[in-house]
PDB file of C-alpha atoms in Angstrom:
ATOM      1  CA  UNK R  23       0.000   0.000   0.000  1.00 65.00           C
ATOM      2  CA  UNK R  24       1.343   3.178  -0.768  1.00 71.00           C
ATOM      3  CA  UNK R  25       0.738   6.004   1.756  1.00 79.00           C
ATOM      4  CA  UNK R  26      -0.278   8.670  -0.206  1.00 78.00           C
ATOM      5  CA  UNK R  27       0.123  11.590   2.467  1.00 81.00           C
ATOM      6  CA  UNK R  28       3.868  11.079   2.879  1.00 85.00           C
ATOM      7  CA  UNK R  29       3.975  10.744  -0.866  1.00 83.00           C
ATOM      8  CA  UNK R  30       2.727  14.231  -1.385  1.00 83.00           C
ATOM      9  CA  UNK R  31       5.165  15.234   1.383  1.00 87.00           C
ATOM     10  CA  UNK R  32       7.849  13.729  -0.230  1.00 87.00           C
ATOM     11  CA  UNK R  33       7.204  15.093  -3.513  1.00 85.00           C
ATOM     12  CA  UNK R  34       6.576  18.394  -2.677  1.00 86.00           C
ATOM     13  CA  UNK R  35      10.137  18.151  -0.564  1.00 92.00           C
ATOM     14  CA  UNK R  36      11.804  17.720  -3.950  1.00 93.00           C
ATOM     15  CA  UNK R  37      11.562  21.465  -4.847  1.00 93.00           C
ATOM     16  CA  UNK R  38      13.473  22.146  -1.501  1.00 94.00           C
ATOM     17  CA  UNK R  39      15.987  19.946  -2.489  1.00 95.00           C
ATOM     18  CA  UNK R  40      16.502  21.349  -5.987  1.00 97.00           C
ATOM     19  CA  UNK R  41      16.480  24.706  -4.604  1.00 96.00           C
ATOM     20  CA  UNK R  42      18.980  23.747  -1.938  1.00 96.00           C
ATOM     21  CA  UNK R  43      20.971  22.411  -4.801  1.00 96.00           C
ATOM     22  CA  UNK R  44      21.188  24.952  -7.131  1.00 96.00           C
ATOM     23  CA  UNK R  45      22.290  27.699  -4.009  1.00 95.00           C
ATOM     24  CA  UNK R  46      25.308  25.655  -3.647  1.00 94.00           C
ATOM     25  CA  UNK R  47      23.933  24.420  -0.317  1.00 94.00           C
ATOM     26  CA  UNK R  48      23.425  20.861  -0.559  1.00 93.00           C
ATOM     27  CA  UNK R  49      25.412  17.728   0.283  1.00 94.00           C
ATOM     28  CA  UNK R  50      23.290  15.647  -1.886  1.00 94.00           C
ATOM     29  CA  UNK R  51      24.676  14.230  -5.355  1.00 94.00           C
ATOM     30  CA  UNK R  52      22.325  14.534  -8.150  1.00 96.00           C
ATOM     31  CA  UNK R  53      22.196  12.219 -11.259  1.00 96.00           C
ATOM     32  CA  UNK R  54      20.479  13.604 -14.034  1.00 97.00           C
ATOM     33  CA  UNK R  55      20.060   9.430 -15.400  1.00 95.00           C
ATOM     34  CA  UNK R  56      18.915   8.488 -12.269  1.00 96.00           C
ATOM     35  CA  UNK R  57      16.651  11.460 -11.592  1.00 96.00           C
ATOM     36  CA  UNK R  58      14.750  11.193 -14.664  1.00 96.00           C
ATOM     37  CA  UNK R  59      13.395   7.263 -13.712  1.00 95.00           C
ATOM     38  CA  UNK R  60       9.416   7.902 -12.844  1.00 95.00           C
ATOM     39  CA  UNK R  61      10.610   4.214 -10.679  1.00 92.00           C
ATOM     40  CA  UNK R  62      13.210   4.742  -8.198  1.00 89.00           C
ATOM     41  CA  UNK R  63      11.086   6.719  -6.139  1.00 87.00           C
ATOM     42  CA  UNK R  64       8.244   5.255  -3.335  1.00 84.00           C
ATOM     43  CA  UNK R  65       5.509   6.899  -5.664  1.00 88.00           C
ATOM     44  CA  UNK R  66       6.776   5.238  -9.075  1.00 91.00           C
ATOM     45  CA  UNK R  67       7.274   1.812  -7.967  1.00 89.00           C
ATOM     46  CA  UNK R  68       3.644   2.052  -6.363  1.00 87.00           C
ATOM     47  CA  UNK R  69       2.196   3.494  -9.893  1.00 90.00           C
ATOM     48  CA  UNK R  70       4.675   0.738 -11.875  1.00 92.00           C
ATOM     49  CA  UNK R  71       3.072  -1.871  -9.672  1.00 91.00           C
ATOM     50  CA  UNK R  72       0.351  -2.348  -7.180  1.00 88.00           C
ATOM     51  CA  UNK R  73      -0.837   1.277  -8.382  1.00 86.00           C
ATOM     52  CA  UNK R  74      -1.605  -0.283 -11.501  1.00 89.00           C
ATOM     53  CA  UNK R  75      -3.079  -3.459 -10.422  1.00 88.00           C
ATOM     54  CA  UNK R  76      -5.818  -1.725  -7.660  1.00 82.00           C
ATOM     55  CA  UNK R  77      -5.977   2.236  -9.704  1.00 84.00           C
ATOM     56  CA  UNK R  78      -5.001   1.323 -13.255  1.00 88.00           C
ATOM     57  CA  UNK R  79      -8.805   1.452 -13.844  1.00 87.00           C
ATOM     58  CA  UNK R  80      -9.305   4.705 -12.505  1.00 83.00           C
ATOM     59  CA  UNK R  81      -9.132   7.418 -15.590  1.00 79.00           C
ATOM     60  CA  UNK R  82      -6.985   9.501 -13.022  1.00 86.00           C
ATOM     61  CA  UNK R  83      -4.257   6.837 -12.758  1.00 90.00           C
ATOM     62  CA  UNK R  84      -2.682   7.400 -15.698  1.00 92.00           C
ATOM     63  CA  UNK R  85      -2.697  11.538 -15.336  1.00 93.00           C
ATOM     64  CA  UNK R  86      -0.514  10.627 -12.365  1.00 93.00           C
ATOM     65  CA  UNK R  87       1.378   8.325 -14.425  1.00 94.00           C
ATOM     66  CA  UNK R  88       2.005  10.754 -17.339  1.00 95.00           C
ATOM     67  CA  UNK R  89       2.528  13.420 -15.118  1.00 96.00           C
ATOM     68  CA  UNK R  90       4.854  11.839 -12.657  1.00 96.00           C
ATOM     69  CA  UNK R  91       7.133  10.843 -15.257  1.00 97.00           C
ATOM     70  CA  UNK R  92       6.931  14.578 -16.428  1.00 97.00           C
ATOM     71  CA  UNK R  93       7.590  15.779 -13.076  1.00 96.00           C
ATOM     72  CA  UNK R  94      10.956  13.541 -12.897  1.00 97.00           C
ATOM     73  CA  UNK R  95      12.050  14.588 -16.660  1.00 97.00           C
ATOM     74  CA  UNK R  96      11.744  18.356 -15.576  1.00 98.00           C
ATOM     75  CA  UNK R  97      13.760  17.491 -12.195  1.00 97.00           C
ATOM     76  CA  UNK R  98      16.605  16.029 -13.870  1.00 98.00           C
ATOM     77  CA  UNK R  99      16.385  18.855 -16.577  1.00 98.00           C
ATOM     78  CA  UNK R 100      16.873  21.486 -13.795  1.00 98.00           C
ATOM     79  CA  UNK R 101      19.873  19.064 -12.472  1.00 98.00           C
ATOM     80  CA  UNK R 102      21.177  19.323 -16.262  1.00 98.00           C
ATOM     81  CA  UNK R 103      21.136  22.776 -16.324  1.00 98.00           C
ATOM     82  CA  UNK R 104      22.698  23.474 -13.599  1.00 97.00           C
ATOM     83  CA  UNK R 105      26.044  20.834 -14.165  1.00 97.00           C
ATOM     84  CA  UNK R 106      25.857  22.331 -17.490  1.00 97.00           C
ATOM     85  CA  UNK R 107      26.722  26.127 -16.071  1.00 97.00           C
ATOM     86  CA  UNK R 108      23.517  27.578 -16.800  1.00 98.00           C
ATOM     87  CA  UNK R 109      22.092  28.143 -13.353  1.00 96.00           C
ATOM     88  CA  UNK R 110      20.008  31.265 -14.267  1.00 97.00           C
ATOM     89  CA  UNK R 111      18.196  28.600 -16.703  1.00 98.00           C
ATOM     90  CA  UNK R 112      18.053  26.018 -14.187  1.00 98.00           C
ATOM     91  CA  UNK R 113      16.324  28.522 -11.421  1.00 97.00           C
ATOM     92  CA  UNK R 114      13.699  29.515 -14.072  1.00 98.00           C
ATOM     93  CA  UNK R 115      12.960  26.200 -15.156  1.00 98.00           C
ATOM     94  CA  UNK R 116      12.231  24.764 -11.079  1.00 97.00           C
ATOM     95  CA  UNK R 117      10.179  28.145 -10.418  1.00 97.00           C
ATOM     96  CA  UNK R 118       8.018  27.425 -13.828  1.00 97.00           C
ATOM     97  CA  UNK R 119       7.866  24.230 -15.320  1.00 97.00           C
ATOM     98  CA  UNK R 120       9.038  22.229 -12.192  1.00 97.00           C
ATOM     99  CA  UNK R 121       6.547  23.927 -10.028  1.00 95.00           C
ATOM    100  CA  UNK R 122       3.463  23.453 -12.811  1.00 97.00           C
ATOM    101  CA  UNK R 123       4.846  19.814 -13.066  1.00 96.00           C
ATOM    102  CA  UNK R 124       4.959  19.263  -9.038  1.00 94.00           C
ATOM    103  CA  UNK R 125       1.475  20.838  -8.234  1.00 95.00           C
ATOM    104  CA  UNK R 126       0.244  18.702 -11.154  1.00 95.00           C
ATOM    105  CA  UNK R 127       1.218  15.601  -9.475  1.00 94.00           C
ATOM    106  CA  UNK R 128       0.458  16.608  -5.878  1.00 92.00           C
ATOM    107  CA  UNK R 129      -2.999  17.391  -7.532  1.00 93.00           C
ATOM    108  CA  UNK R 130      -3.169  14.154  -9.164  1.00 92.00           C
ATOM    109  CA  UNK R 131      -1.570  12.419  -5.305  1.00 89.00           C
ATOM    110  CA  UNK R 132      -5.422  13.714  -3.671  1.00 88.00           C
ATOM    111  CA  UNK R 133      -7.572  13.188  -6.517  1.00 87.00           C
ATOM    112  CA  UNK R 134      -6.148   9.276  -5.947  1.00 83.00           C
ATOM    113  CA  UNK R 135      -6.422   9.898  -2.470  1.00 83.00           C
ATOM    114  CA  UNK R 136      -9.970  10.571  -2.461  1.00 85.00           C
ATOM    115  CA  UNK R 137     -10.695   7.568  -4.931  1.00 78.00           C
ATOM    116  CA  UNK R 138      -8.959   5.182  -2.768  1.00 76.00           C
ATOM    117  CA  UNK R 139     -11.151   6.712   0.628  1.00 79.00           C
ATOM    118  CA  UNK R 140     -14.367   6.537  -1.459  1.00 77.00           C
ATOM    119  CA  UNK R 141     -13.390   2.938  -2.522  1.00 70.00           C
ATOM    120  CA  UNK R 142     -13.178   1.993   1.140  1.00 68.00           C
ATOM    121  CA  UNK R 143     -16.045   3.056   1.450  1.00 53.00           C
ATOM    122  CA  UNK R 144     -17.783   0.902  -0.896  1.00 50.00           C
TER     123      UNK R 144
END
């Protein structure tokens, strides 16, 4: 079972991270390969597995898949940007299309939230 409330938490941590990141601030190590896989997270091997099998149904599911795998292509393009030199680029691209990407997905996190609470309930 995935817990979808510390999914959203954890999802909405990653802009903290990136931010963290690009100020020169944090001690983690970044991938861009590695941060582009929709599956290494909690979320995406949830969605790549028993998301699927109890949600696949549920027209919703795959708007969360799409856009989870969007939201982990734009957070290893910010990553890019910034190994690349271009921080100014990398900065505009987490406060625009990362943010649009990340409140899509957190969106997408509650609608599935209330779908699996009204499914309990049935």
């Amino acid at each position: 079972e995935l817990d979808i409330e510390t999914a959203i938490a954890s999802h909405a941590n990653w802009k903290l991270r990136l931010q963290l990141y690009l100020s020169g601030g944090s001690q983690e190590t970044f991938i861009p390969s590695i941060v582009c896989s929709d599956n290494h997270c909690d979320l995406g091997r949830w969605i790549h597995g028993k998301g699927t099998t109890h949600l696949g149904k549920y027209p919703g599911f795959g708007a969360l898949k799409n856009r989870h795998k969007l939201f982990h292509l734009t957070a290893s393009n910010v990553v890019s940007l910034m190994q690349s030199g271009k921080t100014l680029e990398a900065e505009k691209t987490l406060a625009k299309e990362f943010d649009d990407s990340s409140n899509a997905v957190l969106n997408d996190l509650r609608l599935m939230h209330k779908v699996v609470e009204n499914h309990k309930v049935h």
